[in-house]
């Protein structure tokens, strides 16, 4: 972001006078179709921690679950007058145990058998994105490689955005492809495969429209198709189809509140797949400018229906079966807050989020899974911009 | 469930129709508020990527926000 825009957005008076010197496209309201004016380097550290399962829901094993330490490092720079390039490196250090399968407890209720000994794993993802800018749009090409002990993924993505003649409407399209290989580690729990592959293709089409000086809206449609090994190799009672088709319809709305120097943010997504799952996601956020500081609380509600082949205790007589809580019917509430501050060329951020899920909060019918997850995540970050 | 979806669709329809019919021409020099970071579609590229990976790993749904990153997310 240029100093020009930083100056403008720091001043309510200047903004109210409409000092924008460039015709801002609708798809990405804070940036014109030009490469970044500065090089930026940044570092983020996040901790993700799942709550232990209640003792009464565990038949065997420790109720402790997953903890992940995530480090993100990036550099993004302009190249010439029309290009930018970004390098992203992410490291995930994971440890803990996860549900292995669900059985019937002594009380007659479904209970969880955990995977036993703590699992240690490390994932490293490296991604490079190049982007070309022209007067009426931009296009990006990204390649990413992710590797951990038992999983490797190589993905490519292309996206393009172009603006209407008056820059009030922006069309966006993207396509991506991922080739994954899974080779499970066998020393922890019994697994029944040596190596399998998975291919995923995805496409997205969307349009955003400026409604007024303070309002903008967008809608989008996506389709994703996966083919290959979709079963979770670390679940004892899990057998899934080898194809998966997914559709989403999403919408977003932003309204700037001039008198409050803040913005209302609202997003909705409807999801449907050919495994019988539908879901709704609604997120409401508030972005409050406070001089150099920004405080942005948000609430998210998510609800999904169960997959056709899910049951609390897997029925292994069926062609496909799963007791994975992630395929069950439930609702989840998320509350979070994000704080950022800009001191000259330095930016600081901090964020915390709480996620809780419950079968009773679902809009869909379905049996409760005993291993539903609750978690915390928190982030601190630092970035620096220079010419 | 169909009733819920229908209700949401009926709820949103007037908003969309209102939006379509209430578009005001906005000149280039009138886009100062639209340029505020508060009006961006995500909370930052890296946060969006991390949050997307967390939700996709723990929920059955994915998509609608561009290409996802790699990784198993099995556990």
PDB file of N, CA, C and O in Angstrom, chain A residues 15-16 18 20 24 27 29-30 44 48 50 66 76 88 123 148 166-167 211 217 219 232 246 254 265 269 279 283 287 289 300 302 304 326 330 351 353 355 364 377, chain B residues 1 16 19 24 26 28-29 31-36 38-41 43 45-47 49-51 54-55 57-64 70 72-75:
ATOM      1  N   UNK A  15     -10.658  11.722   3.740  1.00  0.00           N
ATOM      2  CA  UNK A  15     -11.512  10.704   3.128  1.00  0.00           C
ATOM      3  C   UNK A  15     -12.870  11.279   2.791  1.00  0.00           C
ATOM      4  O   UNK A  15     -13.448  10.988   1.747  1.00  0.00           O
ATOM      5  N   UNK A  16     -13.396  12.112   3.682  1.00  0.00           N
ATOM      6  CA  UNK A  16     -14.718  12.651   3.442  1.00  0.00           C
ATOM      7  C   UNK A  16     -14.731  13.573   2.229  1.00  0.00           C
ATOM      8  O   UNK A  16     -15.753  13.781   1.603  1.00  0.00           O
ATOM      9  N   UNK A  18     -13.096  12.842  -0.335  1.00  0.00           N
ATOM     10  CA  UNK A  18     -12.941  11.983  -1.500  1.00  0.00           C
ATOM     11  C   UNK A  18     -11.648  12.239  -2.223  1.00  0.00           C
ATOM     12  O   UNK A  18     -11.636  12.635  -3.393  1.00  0.00           O
ATOM     13  N   UNK A  20      -9.392  10.233  -3.216  1.00  0.00           N
ATOM     14  CA  UNK A  20      -8.827   9.145  -3.999  1.00  0.00           C
ATOM     15  C   UNK A  20      -8.393   9.650  -5.373  1.00  0.00           C
ATOM     16  O   UNK A  20      -9.167  10.248  -6.083  1.00  0.00           O
ATOM     17  N   UNK A  24     -10.396   3.254  -8.010  1.00  0.00           N
ATOM     18  CA  UNK A  24     -10.216   1.986  -7.312  1.00  0.00           C
ATOM     19  C   UNK A  24     -11.191   0.950  -7.843  1.00  0.00           C
ATOM     20  O   UNK A  24     -12.376   1.219  -7.954  1.00  0.00           O
ATOM     21  N   UNK A  27     -13.167  -5.008  -6.806  1.00  0.00           N
ATOM     22  CA  UNK A  27     -12.878  -6.326  -6.267  1.00  0.00           C
ATOM     23  C   UNK A  27     -11.967  -6.275  -5.064  1.00  0.00           C
ATOM     24  O   UNK A  27     -11.944  -7.168  -4.240  1.00  0.00           O
ATOM     25  N   UNK A  29     -10.954  -3.312  -2.624  1.00  0.00           N
ATOM     26  CA  UNK A  29     -11.225  -1.894  -2.520  1.00  0.00           C
ATOM     27  C   UNK A  29     -10.053  -1.060  -2.037  1.00  0.00           C
ATOM     28  O   UNK A  29      -9.985   0.123  -2.301  1.00  0.00           O
ATOM     29  N   UNK A  30      -9.087  -1.652  -1.338  1.00  0.00           N
ATOM     30  CA  UNK A  30      -8.013  -0.834  -0.789  1.00  0.00           C
ATOM     31  C   UNK A  30      -6.833  -0.693  -1.741  1.00  0.00           C
ATOM     32  O   UNK A  30      -5.920   0.068  -1.467  1.00  0.00           O
ATOM     33  N   UNK A  44       4.686 -14.099  11.475  1.00  0.00           N
ATOM     34  CA  UNK A  44       3.536 -14.338  12.359  1.00  0.00           C
ATOM     35  C   UNK A  44       3.757 -15.638  13.112  1.00  0.00           C
ATOM     36  O   UNK A  44       4.217 -16.631  12.535  1.00  0.00           O
ATOM     37  N   UNK A  48      -2.358 -22.981  18.193  1.00  0.00           N
ATOM     38  CA  UNK A  48      -3.689 -23.580  18.075  1.00  0.00           C
ATOM     39  C   UNK A  48      -3.774 -24.703  19.104  1.00  0.00           C
ATOM     40  O   UNK A  48      -2.886 -25.553  19.178  1.00  0.00           O
ATOM     41  N   UNK A  50      -6.485 -27.535  20.996  1.00  0.00           N
ATOM     42  CA  UNK A  50      -7.805 -28.147  21.141  1.00  0.00           C
ATOM     43  C   UNK A  50      -8.057 -28.503  22.601  1.00  0.00           C
ATOM     44  O   UNK A  50      -7.146 -28.971  23.307  1.00  0.00           O
ATOM     45  N   UNK A  66      -5.054 -32.098  20.072  1.00  0.00           N
ATOM     46  CA  UNK A  66      -3.957 -31.523  19.289  1.00  0.00           C
ATOM     47  C   UNK A  66      -3.548 -30.116  19.714  1.00  0.00           C
ATOM     48  O   UNK A  66      -4.387 -29.282  20.071  1.00  0.00           O
ATOM     49  N   UNK A  76       7.179  -9.801   0.181  1.00  0.00           N
ATOM     50  CA  UNK A  76       6.401  -9.446  -1.008  1.00  0.00           C
ATOM     51  C   UNK A  76       6.991  -8.165  -1.565  1.00  0.00           C
ATOM     52  O   UNK A  76       7.182  -7.193  -0.826  1.00  0.00           O
ATOM     53  N   UNK A  88       6.112 -17.107   0.417  1.00  0.00           N
ATOM     54  CA  UNK A  88       5.514 -17.446   1.712  1.00  0.00           C
ATOM     55  C   UNK A  88       6.082 -18.769   2.203  1.00  0.00           C
ATOM     56  O   UNK A  88       6.099 -19.750   1.452  1.00  0.00           O
ATOM     57  N   UNK A 123       4.980 -29.851   9.408  1.00  0.00           N
ATOM     58  CA  UNK A 123       4.614 -29.557   8.021  1.00  0.00           C
ATOM     59  C   UNK A 123       5.308 -28.282   7.585  1.00  0.00           C
ATOM     60  O   UNK A 123       5.300 -27.292   8.332  1.00  0.00           O
ATOM     61  N   UNK A 148       4.938 -33.027   4.843  1.00  0.00           N
ATOM     62  CA  UNK A 148       5.046 -33.472   6.235  1.00  0.00           C
ATOM     63  C   UNK A 148       5.429 -34.944   6.216  1.00  0.00           C
ATOM     64  O   UNK A 148       5.638 -35.527   5.147  1.00  0.00           O
ATOM     65  N   UNK A 166     -16.189   1.780 -15.875  1.00  0.00           N
ATOM     66  CA  UNK A 166     -16.195   2.830 -14.852  1.00  0.00           C
ATOM     67  C   UNK A 166     -15.597   2.347 -13.524  1.00  0.00           C
ATOM     68  O   UNK A 166     -15.688   3.040 -12.511  1.00  0.00           O
ATOM     69  N   UNK A 167     -15.027   1.158 -13.520  1.00  0.00           N
ATOM     70  CA  UNK A 167     -14.388   0.590 -12.325  1.00  0.00           C
ATOM     71  C   UNK A 167     -15.347   0.398 -11.156  1.00  0.00           C
ATOM     72  O   UNK A 167     -14.922   0.345 -10.006  1.00  0.00           O
ATOM     73  N   UNK A 211     -21.883  -0.112  -4.576  1.00  0.00           N
ATOM     74  CA  UNK A 211     -23.267   0.346  -4.528  1.00  0.00           C
ATOM     75  C   UNK A 211     -23.365   1.848  -4.282  1.00  0.00           C
ATOM     76  O   UNK A 211     -24.307   2.498  -4.717  1.00  0.00           O
ATOM     77  N   UNK A 217     -20.741  -4.820  -2.461  1.00  0.00           N
ATOM     78  CA  UNK A 217     -21.287  -6.165  -2.295  1.00  0.00           C
ATOM     79  C   UNK A 217     -20.605  -7.107  -3.291  1.00  0.00           C
ATOM     80  O   UNK A 217     -20.115  -6.657  -4.334  1.00  0.00           O
ATOM     81  N   UNK A 219     -20.772 -11.457  -4.863  1.00  0.00           N
ATOM     82  CA  UNK A 219     -21.268 -12.834  -4.825  1.00  0.00           C
ATOM     83  C   UNK A 219     -20.279 -13.708  -5.590  1.00  0.00           C
ATOM     84  O   UNK A 219     -19.545 -13.228  -6.468  1.00  0.00           O
ATOM     85  N   UNK A 232      -9.713 -41.247   5.598  1.00  0.00           N
ATOM     86  CA  UNK A 232      -8.708 -40.855   6.586  1.00  0.00           C
ATOM     87  C   UNK A 232      -7.951 -42.110   7.033  1.00  0.00           C
ATOM     88  O   UNK A 232      -8.536 -42.987   7.685  1.00  0.00           O
ATOM     89  N   UNK A 246     -17.974 -30.678  -4.773  1.00  0.00           N
ATOM     90  CA  UNK A 246     -18.423 -29.669  -3.810  1.00  0.00           C
ATOM     91  C   UNK A 246     -18.782 -28.367  -4.540  1.00  0.00           C
ATOM     92  O   UNK A 246     -18.079 -27.978  -5.470  1.00  0.00           O
ATOM     93  N   UNK A 254     -19.957  -4.981   2.611  1.00  0.00           N
ATOM     94  CA  UNK A 254     -19.184  -4.074   3.459  1.00  0.00           C
ATOM     95  C   UNK A 254     -19.852  -2.701   3.428  1.00  0.00           C
ATOM     96  O   UNK A 254     -20.200  -2.200   2.357  1.00  0.00           O
ATOM     97  N   UNK A 265     -18.965  -5.605   8.453  1.00  0.00           N
ATOM     98  CA  UNK A 265     -18.567  -6.627   7.488  1.00  0.00           C
ATOM     99  C   UNK A 265     -19.483  -7.838   7.659  1.00  0.00           C
ATOM    100  O   UNK A 265     -19.611  -8.368   8.766  1.00  0.00           O
ATOM    101  N   UNK A 269     -21.903 -18.038   3.342  1.00  0.00           N
ATOM    102  CA  UNK A 269     -21.551 -19.093   2.370  1.00  0.00           C
ATOM    103  C   UNK A 269     -22.506 -20.265   2.525  1.00  0.00           C
ATOM    104  O   UNK A 269     -22.745 -20.747   3.640  1.00  0.00           O
ATOM    105  N   UNK A 279     -24.146 -27.038   4.262  1.00  0.00           N
ATOM    106  CA  UNK A 279     -23.768 -26.211   5.414  1.00  0.00           C
ATOM    107  C   UNK A 279     -24.058 -24.745   5.130  1.00  0.00           C
ATOM    108  O   UNK A 279     -24.157 -24.324   3.967  1.00  0.00           O
ATOM    109  N   UNK A 283     -20.784 -14.878   8.929  1.00  0.00           N
ATOM    110  CA  UNK A 283     -19.787 -14.175   9.738  1.00  0.00           C
ATOM    111  C   UNK A 283     -20.086 -12.681   9.720  1.00  0.00           C
ATOM    112  O   UNK A 283     -20.303 -12.092   8.663  1.00  0.00           O
ATOM    113  N   UNK A 287     -15.070  -3.416  12.059  1.00  0.00           N
ATOM    114  CA  UNK A 287     -13.695  -2.928  11.924  1.00  0.00           C
ATOM    115  C   UNK A 287     -13.674  -1.477  12.411  1.00  0.00           C
ATOM    116  O   UNK A 287     -14.183  -0.584  11.743  1.00  0.00           O
ATOM    117  N   UNK A 289     -11.689   1.816  13.313  1.00  0.00           N
ATOM    118  CA  UNK A 289     -10.455   2.595  13.234  1.00  0.00           C
ATOM    119  C   UNK A 289     -10.315   3.449  14.489  1.00  0.00           C
ATOM    120  O   UNK A 289     -11.260   4.112  14.917  1.00  0.00           O
ATOM    121  N   UNK A 300     -18.766 -15.744  14.199  1.00  0.00           N
ATOM    122  CA  UNK A 300     -19.007 -16.653  13.078  1.00  0.00           C
ATOM    123  C   UNK A 300     -19.916 -17.776  13.553  1.00  0.00           C
ATOM    124  O   UNK A 300     -19.714 -18.333  14.629  1.00  0.00           O
ATOM    125  N   UNK A 302     -21.460 -21.459  12.177  1.00  0.00           N
ATOM    126  CA  UNK A 302     -21.345 -22.483  11.146  1.00  0.00           C
ATOM    127  C   UNK A 302     -22.239 -23.650  11.512  1.00  0.00           C
ATOM    128  O   UNK A 302     -22.282 -24.067  12.678  1.00  0.00           O
ATOM    129  N   UNK A 304     -23.626 -27.599   9.856  1.00  0.00           N
ATOM    130  CA  UNK A 304     -23.595 -28.561   8.756  1.00  0.00           C
ATOM    131  C   UNK A 304     -24.478 -29.757   9.068  1.00  0.00           C
ATOM    132  O   UNK A 304     -24.717 -30.080  10.236  1.00  0.00           O
ATOM    133  N   UNK A 326     -16.166 -34.859  12.041  1.00  0.00           N
ATOM    134  CA  UNK A 326     -16.201 -33.786  11.043  1.00  0.00           C
ATOM    135  C   UNK A 326     -17.246 -34.031   9.963  1.00  0.00           C
ATOM    136  O   UNK A 326     -17.527 -33.140   9.167  1.00  0.00           O
ATOM    137  N   UNK A 330     -23.715 -30.766  13.216  1.00  0.00           N
ATOM    138  CA  UNK A 330     -23.450 -29.934  14.397  1.00  0.00           C
ATOM    139  C   UNK A 330     -23.491 -28.455  14.013  1.00  0.00           C
ATOM    140  O   UNK A 330     -23.538 -28.092  12.835  1.00  0.00           O
ATOM    141  N   UNK A 351      -4.169 -11.383  17.656  1.00  0.00           N
ATOM    142  CA  UNK A 351      -5.523 -11.889  17.434  1.00  0.00           C
ATOM    143  C   UNK A 351      -5.776 -13.092  18.334  1.00  0.00           C
ATOM    144  O   UNK A 351      -4.865 -13.878  18.606  1.00  0.00           O
ATOM    145  N   UNK A 353      -8.980 -16.173  19.158  1.00  0.00           N
ATOM    146  CA  UNK A 353     -10.254 -16.715  18.681  1.00  0.00           C
ATOM    147  C   UNK A 353     -10.637 -17.944  19.499  1.00  0.00           C
ATOM    148  O   UNK A 353      -9.801 -18.778  19.828  1.00  0.00           O
ATOM    149  N   UNK A 355     -13.397 -21.219  19.478  1.00  0.00           N
ATOM    150  CA  UNK A 355     -14.307 -22.001  18.623  1.00  0.00           C
ATOM    151  C   UNK A 355     -14.948 -23.091  19.467  1.00  0.00           C
ATOM    152  O   UNK A 355     -14.247 -23.850  20.133  1.00  0.00           O
ATOM    153  N   UNK A 364     -29.513 -28.720  11.274  1.00  0.00           N
ATOM    154  CA  UNK A 364     -29.803 -29.973  10.571  1.00  0.00           C
ATOM    155  C   UNK A 364     -30.045 -31.097  11.578  1.00  0.00           C
ATOM    156  O   UNK A 364     -29.464 -31.106  12.660  1.00  0.00           O
ATOM    157  N   UNK A 377      -7.296 -20.345  19.349  1.00  0.00           N
ATOM    158  CA  UNK A 377      -6.096 -20.023  18.573  1.00  0.00           C
ATOM    159  C   UNK A 377      -5.762 -18.558  18.812  1.00  0.00           C
ATOM    160  O   UNK A 377      -6.648 -17.721  19.023  1.00  0.00           O
TER     161      UNK A 377
ATOM    162  N   UNK B   1     -35.273 -28.822   6.722  1.00  0.00           N
ATOM    163  CA  UNK B   1     -34.108 -28.028   6.347  1.00  0.00           C
ATOM    164  C   UNK B   1     -34.397 -27.167   5.126  1.00  0.00           C
ATOM    165  O   UNK B   1     -33.918 -26.050   5.003  1.00  0.00           O
ATOM    166  N   UNK B  16     -30.891  -8.273  -2.135  1.00  0.00           N
ATOM    167  CA  UNK B  16     -30.220  -8.277  -3.432  1.00  0.00           C
ATOM    168  C   UNK B  16     -30.944  -7.371  -4.421  1.00  0.00           C
ATOM    169  O   UNK B  16     -30.316  -6.619  -5.165  1.00  0.00           O
ATOM    170  N   UNK B  19     -30.156  -3.973  -3.571  1.00  0.00           N
ATOM    171  CA  UNK B  19     -28.795  -3.666  -3.983  1.00  0.00           C
ATOM    172  C   UNK B  19     -28.699  -3.398  -5.468  1.00  0.00           C
ATOM    173  O   UNK B  19     -28.014  -2.480  -5.914  1.00  0.00           O
ATOM    174  N   UNK B  24     -25.552   3.560  -6.929  1.00  0.00           N
ATOM    175  CA  UNK B  24     -25.306   4.973  -7.211  1.00  0.00           C
ATOM    176  C   UNK B  24     -23.989   5.103  -7.959  1.00  0.00           C
ATOM    177  O   UNK B  24     -23.001   4.486  -7.560  1.00  0.00           O
ATOM    178  N   UNK B  26     -20.468   6.200  -8.624  1.00  0.00           N
ATOM    179  CA  UNK B  26     -19.445   6.719  -7.708  1.00  0.00           C
ATOM    180  C   UNK B  26     -18.218   7.077  -8.529  1.00  0.00           C
ATOM    181  O   UNK B  26     -17.593   6.203  -9.135  1.00  0.00           O
ATOM    182  N   UNK B  28     -14.359   8.409  -9.413  1.00  0.00           N
ATOM    183  CA  UNK B  28     -13.055   7.963  -8.907  1.00  0.00           C
ATOM    184  C   UNK B  28     -12.647   8.755  -7.667  1.00  0.00           C
ATOM    185  O   UNK B  28     -12.067   8.197  -6.739  1.00  0.00           O
ATOM    186  N   UNK B  29     -12.976  10.040  -7.640  1.00  0.00           N
ATOM    187  CA  UNK B  29     -12.554  10.873  -6.509  1.00  0.00           C
ATOM    188  C   UNK B  29     -13.490  10.761  -5.303  1.00  0.00           C
ATOM    189  O   UNK B  29     -13.318  11.440  -4.317  1.00  0.00           O
ATOM    190  N   UNK B  31     -14.072   7.731  -3.789  1.00  0.00           N
ATOM    191  CA  UNK B  31     -13.890   6.365  -3.292  1.00  0.00           C
ATOM    192  C   UNK B  31     -12.957   6.274  -2.087  1.00  0.00           C
ATOM    193  O   UNK B  31     -12.353   5.238  -1.841  1.00  0.00           O
ATOM    194  N   UNK B  32     -12.843   7.361  -1.350  1.00  0.00           N
ATOM    195  CA  UNK B  32     -11.975   7.361  -0.177  1.00  0.00           C
ATOM    196  C   UNK B  32     -12.397   6.354   0.870  1.00  0.00           C
ATOM    197  O   UNK B  32     -11.580   5.620   1.420  1.00  0.00           O
ATOM    198  N   UNK B  33     -13.709   6.282   1.175  1.00  0.00           N
ATOM    199  CA  UNK B  33     -14.174   5.317   2.182  1.00  0.00           C
ATOM    200  C   UNK B  33     -14.030   3.883   1.675  1.00  0.00           C
ATOM    201  O   UNK B  33     -13.686   2.979   2.430  1.00  0.00           O
ATOM    202  N   UNK B  34     -14.304   3.688   0.398  1.00  0.00           N
ATOM    203  CA  UNK B  34     -14.177   2.338  -0.162  1.00  0.00           C
ATOM    204  C   UNK B  34     -12.730   1.855  -0.119  1.00  0.00           C
ATOM    205  O   UNK B  34     -12.468   0.654  -0.134  1.00  0.00           O
ATOM    206  N   UNK B  35     -11.772   2.829  -0.085  1.00  0.00           N
ATOM    207  CA  UNK B  35     -10.359   2.467  -0.062  1.00  0.00           C
ATOM    208  C   UNK B  35      -9.852   2.141   1.336  1.00  0.00           C
ATOM    209  O   UNK B  35      -8.731   1.667   1.484  1.00  0.00           O
ATOM    210  N   UNK B  36     -10.682   2.385   2.357  1.00  0.00           N
ATOM    211  CA  UNK B  36     -10.231   2.100   3.724  1.00  0.00           C
ATOM    212  C   UNK B  36      -9.990   0.595   3.879  1.00  0.00           C
ATOM    213  O   UNK B  36     -10.772  -0.220   3.387  1.00  0.00           O
ATOM    214  N   UNK B  38     -10.722  -1.190   6.152  1.00  0.00           N
ATOM    215  CA  UNK B  38     -11.909  -1.782   6.778  1.00  0.00           C
ATOM    216  C   UNK B  38     -12.836  -2.412   5.747  1.00  0.00           C
ATOM    217  O   UNK B  38     -13.654  -3.269   6.079  1.00  0.00           O
ATOM    218  N   UNK B  39     -12.707  -2.000   4.476  1.00  0.00           N
ATOM    219  CA  UNK B  39     -13.615  -2.473   3.444  1.00  0.00           C
ATOM    220  C   UNK B  39     -13.063  -3.669   2.670  1.00  0.00           C
ATOM    221  O   UNK B  39     -13.676  -4.133   1.709  1.00  0.00           O
ATOM    222  N   UNK B  40     -11.914  -4.174   3.068  1.00  0.00           N
ATOM    223  CA  UNK B  40     -11.362  -5.338   2.376  1.00  0.00           C
ATOM    224  C   UNK B  40     -12.200  -6.584   2.668  1.00  0.00           C
ATOM    225  O   UNK B  40     -12.888  -6.667   3.677  1.00  0.00           O
ATOM    226  N   UNK B  41     -12.084  -7.562   1.770  1.00  0.00           N
ATOM    227  CA  UNK B  41     -12.900  -8.771   1.907  1.00  0.00           C
ATOM    228  C   UNK B  41     -12.339  -9.751   2.929  1.00  0.00           C
ATOM    229  O   UNK B  41     -13.047 -10.648   3.375  1.00  0.00           O
ATOM    230  N   UNK B  43      -9.289 -10.443   6.382  1.00  0.00           N
ATOM    231  CA  UNK B  43      -8.534  -9.783   7.451  1.00  0.00           C
ATOM    232  C   UNK B  43      -7.030  -9.891   7.205  1.00  0.00           C
ATOM    233  O   UNK B  43      -6.259 -10.018   8.141  1.00  0.00           O
ATOM    234  N   UNK B  45      -4.036 -11.375   4.040  1.00  0.00           N
ATOM    235  CA  UNK B  45      -3.799 -12.595   3.261  1.00  0.00           C
ATOM    236  C   UNK B  45      -3.368 -13.762   4.145  1.00  0.00           C
ATOM    237  O   UNK B  45      -3.843 -14.880   4.006  1.00  0.00           O
ATOM    238  N   UNK B  46      -2.416 -13.511   5.060  1.00  0.00           N
ATOM    239  CA  UNK B  46      -1.863 -14.609   5.854  1.00  0.00           C
ATOM    240  C   UNK B  46      -2.873 -15.109   6.885  1.00  0.00           C
ATOM    241  O   UNK B  46      -2.970 -16.302   7.151  1.00  0.00           O
ATOM    242  N   UNK B  47      -3.626 -14.184   7.476  1.00  0.00           N
ATOM    243  CA  UNK B  47      -4.664 -14.586   8.413  1.00  0.00           C
ATOM    244  C   UNK B  47      -5.752 -15.381   7.687  1.00  0.00           C
ATOM    245  O   UNK B  47      -6.235 -16.401   8.187  1.00  0.00           O
ATOM    246  N   UNK B  49      -5.452 -17.193   5.059  1.00  0.00           N
ATOM    247  CA  UNK B  49      -4.926 -18.500   4.699  1.00  0.00           C
ATOM    248  C   UNK B  49      -4.901 -19.437   5.917  1.00  0.00           C
ATOM    249  O   UNK B  49      -5.323 -20.591   5.843  1.00  0.00           O
ATOM    250  N   UNK B  50      -4.447 -18.908   7.045  1.00  0.00           N
ATOM    251  CA  UNK B  50      -4.377 -19.713   8.266  1.00  0.00           C
ATOM    252  C   UNK B  50      -5.776 -20.106   8.748  1.00  0.00           C
ATOM    253  O   UNK B  50      -6.050 -21.279   9.044  1.00  0.00           O
ATOM    254  N   UNK B  51      -6.664 -19.119   8.799  1.00  0.00           N
ATOM    255  CA  UNK B  51      -8.033 -19.403   9.258  1.00  0.00           C
ATOM    256  C   UNK B  51      -8.708 -20.407   8.327  1.00  0.00           C
ATOM    257  O   UNK B  51      -9.382 -21.339   8.789  1.00  0.00           O
ATOM    258  N   UNK B  54      -7.488 -23.885   9.085  1.00  0.00           N
ATOM    259  CA  UNK B  54      -8.042 -24.401  10.350  1.00  0.00           C
ATOM    260  C   UNK B  54      -9.479 -24.884  10.146  1.00  0.00           C
ATOM    261  O   UNK B  54      -9.832 -26.021  10.493  1.00  0.00           O
ATOM    262  N   UNK B  55     -10.313 -24.032   9.553  1.00  0.00           N
ATOM    263  CA  UNK B  55     -11.722 -24.400   9.395  1.00  0.00           C
ATOM    264  C   UNK B  55     -11.882 -25.602   8.459  1.00  0.00           C
ATOM    265  O   UNK B  55     -12.681 -26.507   8.707  1.00  0.00           O
ATOM    266  N   UNK B  57      -9.829 -27.967   7.953  1.00  0.00           N
ATOM    267  CA  UNK B  57      -9.357 -29.192   8.600  1.00  0.00           C
ATOM    268  C   UNK B  57     -10.362 -29.738   9.606  1.00  0.00           C
ATOM    269  O   UNK B  57     -10.358 -30.932   9.893  1.00  0.00           O
ATOM    270  N   UNK B  58     -11.202 -28.868  10.161  1.00  0.00           N
ATOM    271  CA  UNK B  58     -12.084 -29.288  11.251  1.00  0.00           C
ATOM    272  C   UNK B  58     -13.553 -29.339  10.867  1.00  0.00           C
ATOM    273  O   UNK B  58     -14.384 -29.719  11.691  1.00  0.00           O
ATOM    274  N   UNK B  59     -13.888 -28.920   9.649  1.00  0.00           N
ATOM    275  CA  UNK B  59     -15.281 -28.919   9.216  1.00  0.00           C
ATOM    276  C   UNK B  59     -15.391 -29.653   7.876  1.00  0.00           C
ATOM    277  O   UNK B  59     -14.386 -29.781   7.164  1.00  0.00           O
ATOM    278  N   UNK B  60     -16.589 -30.092   7.531  1.00  0.00           N
ATOM    279  CA  UNK B  60     -16.763 -30.835   6.283  1.00  0.00           C
ATOM    280  C   UNK B  60     -16.731 -29.921   5.066  1.00  0.00           C
ATOM    281  O   UNK B  60     -16.507 -30.376   3.952  1.00  0.00           O
ATOM    282  N   UNK B  61     -16.934 -28.633   5.282  1.00  0.00           N
ATOM    283  CA  UNK B  61     -17.070 -27.713   4.157  1.00  0.00           C
ATOM    284  C   UNK B  61     -15.750 -27.051   3.803  1.00  0.00           C
ATOM    285  O   UNK B  61     -14.877 -26.881   4.652  1.00  0.00           O
ATOM    286  N   UNK B  62     -15.630 -26.675   2.535  1.00  0.00           N
ATOM    287  CA  UNK B  62     -14.482 -25.896   2.098  1.00  0.00           C
ATOM    288  C   UNK B  62     -14.870 -25.174   0.826  1.00  0.00           C
ATOM    289  O   UNK B  62     -15.887 -25.459   0.212  1.00  0.00           O
ATOM    290  N   UNK B  63     -14.022 -24.227   0.414  1.00  0.00           N
ATOM    291  CA  UNK B  63     -14.275 -23.518  -0.832  1.00  0.00           C
ATOM    292  C   UNK B  63     -14.936 -22.175  -0.627  1.00  0.00           C
ATOM    293  O   UNK B  63     -15.342 -21.817   0.483  1.00  0.00           O
ATOM    294  N   UNK B  64     -15.009 -21.426  -1.719  1.00  0.00           N
ATOM    295  CA  UNK B  64     -15.655 -20.125  -1.672  1.00  0.00           C
ATOM    296  C   UNK B  64     -14.723 -18.980  -1.376  1.00  0.00           C
ATOM    297  O   UNK B  64     -15.136 -17.832  -1.350  1.00  0.00           O
ATOM    298  N   UNK B  70      -1.945 -26.484   0.893  1.00  0.00           N
ATOM    299  CA  UNK B  70      -1.822 -27.925   0.946  1.00  0.00           C
ATOM    300  C   UNK B  70      -1.797 -28.438   2.367  1.00  0.00           C
ATOM    301  O   UNK B  70      -1.860 -27.679   3.329  1.00  0.00           O
ATOM    302  N   UNK B  72      -2.510 -32.240   4.910  1.00  0.00           N
ATOM    303  CA  UNK B  72      -3.481 -33.298   5.135  1.00  0.00           C
ATOM    304  C   UNK B  72      -4.648 -32.813   5.978  1.00  0.00           C
ATOM    305  O   UNK B  72      -5.791 -32.943   5.605  1.00  0.00           O
ATOM    306  N   UNK B  73      -4.355 -32.267   7.167  1.00  0.00           N
ATOM    307  CA  UNK B  73      -5.428 -31.878   8.070  1.00  0.00           C
ATOM    308  C   UNK B  73      -6.227 -33.072   8.548  1.00  0.00           C
ATOM    309  O   UNK B  73      -7.391 -32.968   8.866  1.00  0.00           O
ATOM    310  N   UNK B  74      -5.582 -34.248   8.555  1.00  0.00           N
ATOM    311  CA  UNK B  74      -6.303 -35.481   8.889  1.00  0.00           C
ATOM    312  C   UNK B  74      -6.733 -35.531  10.344  1.00  0.00           C
ATOM    313  O   UNK B  74      -7.761 -36.083  10.669  1.00  0.00           O
ATOM    314  N   UNK B  75      -5.914 -35.010  11.227  1.00  0.00           N
ATOM    315  CA  UNK B  75      -6.136 -35.257  12.643  1.00  0.00           C
ATOM    316  C   UNK B  75      -7.090 -34.271  13.289  1.00  0.00           C
ATOM    317  O   UNK B  75      -7.404 -34.377  14.432  1.00  0.00           O
TER     318      UNK B  75
END
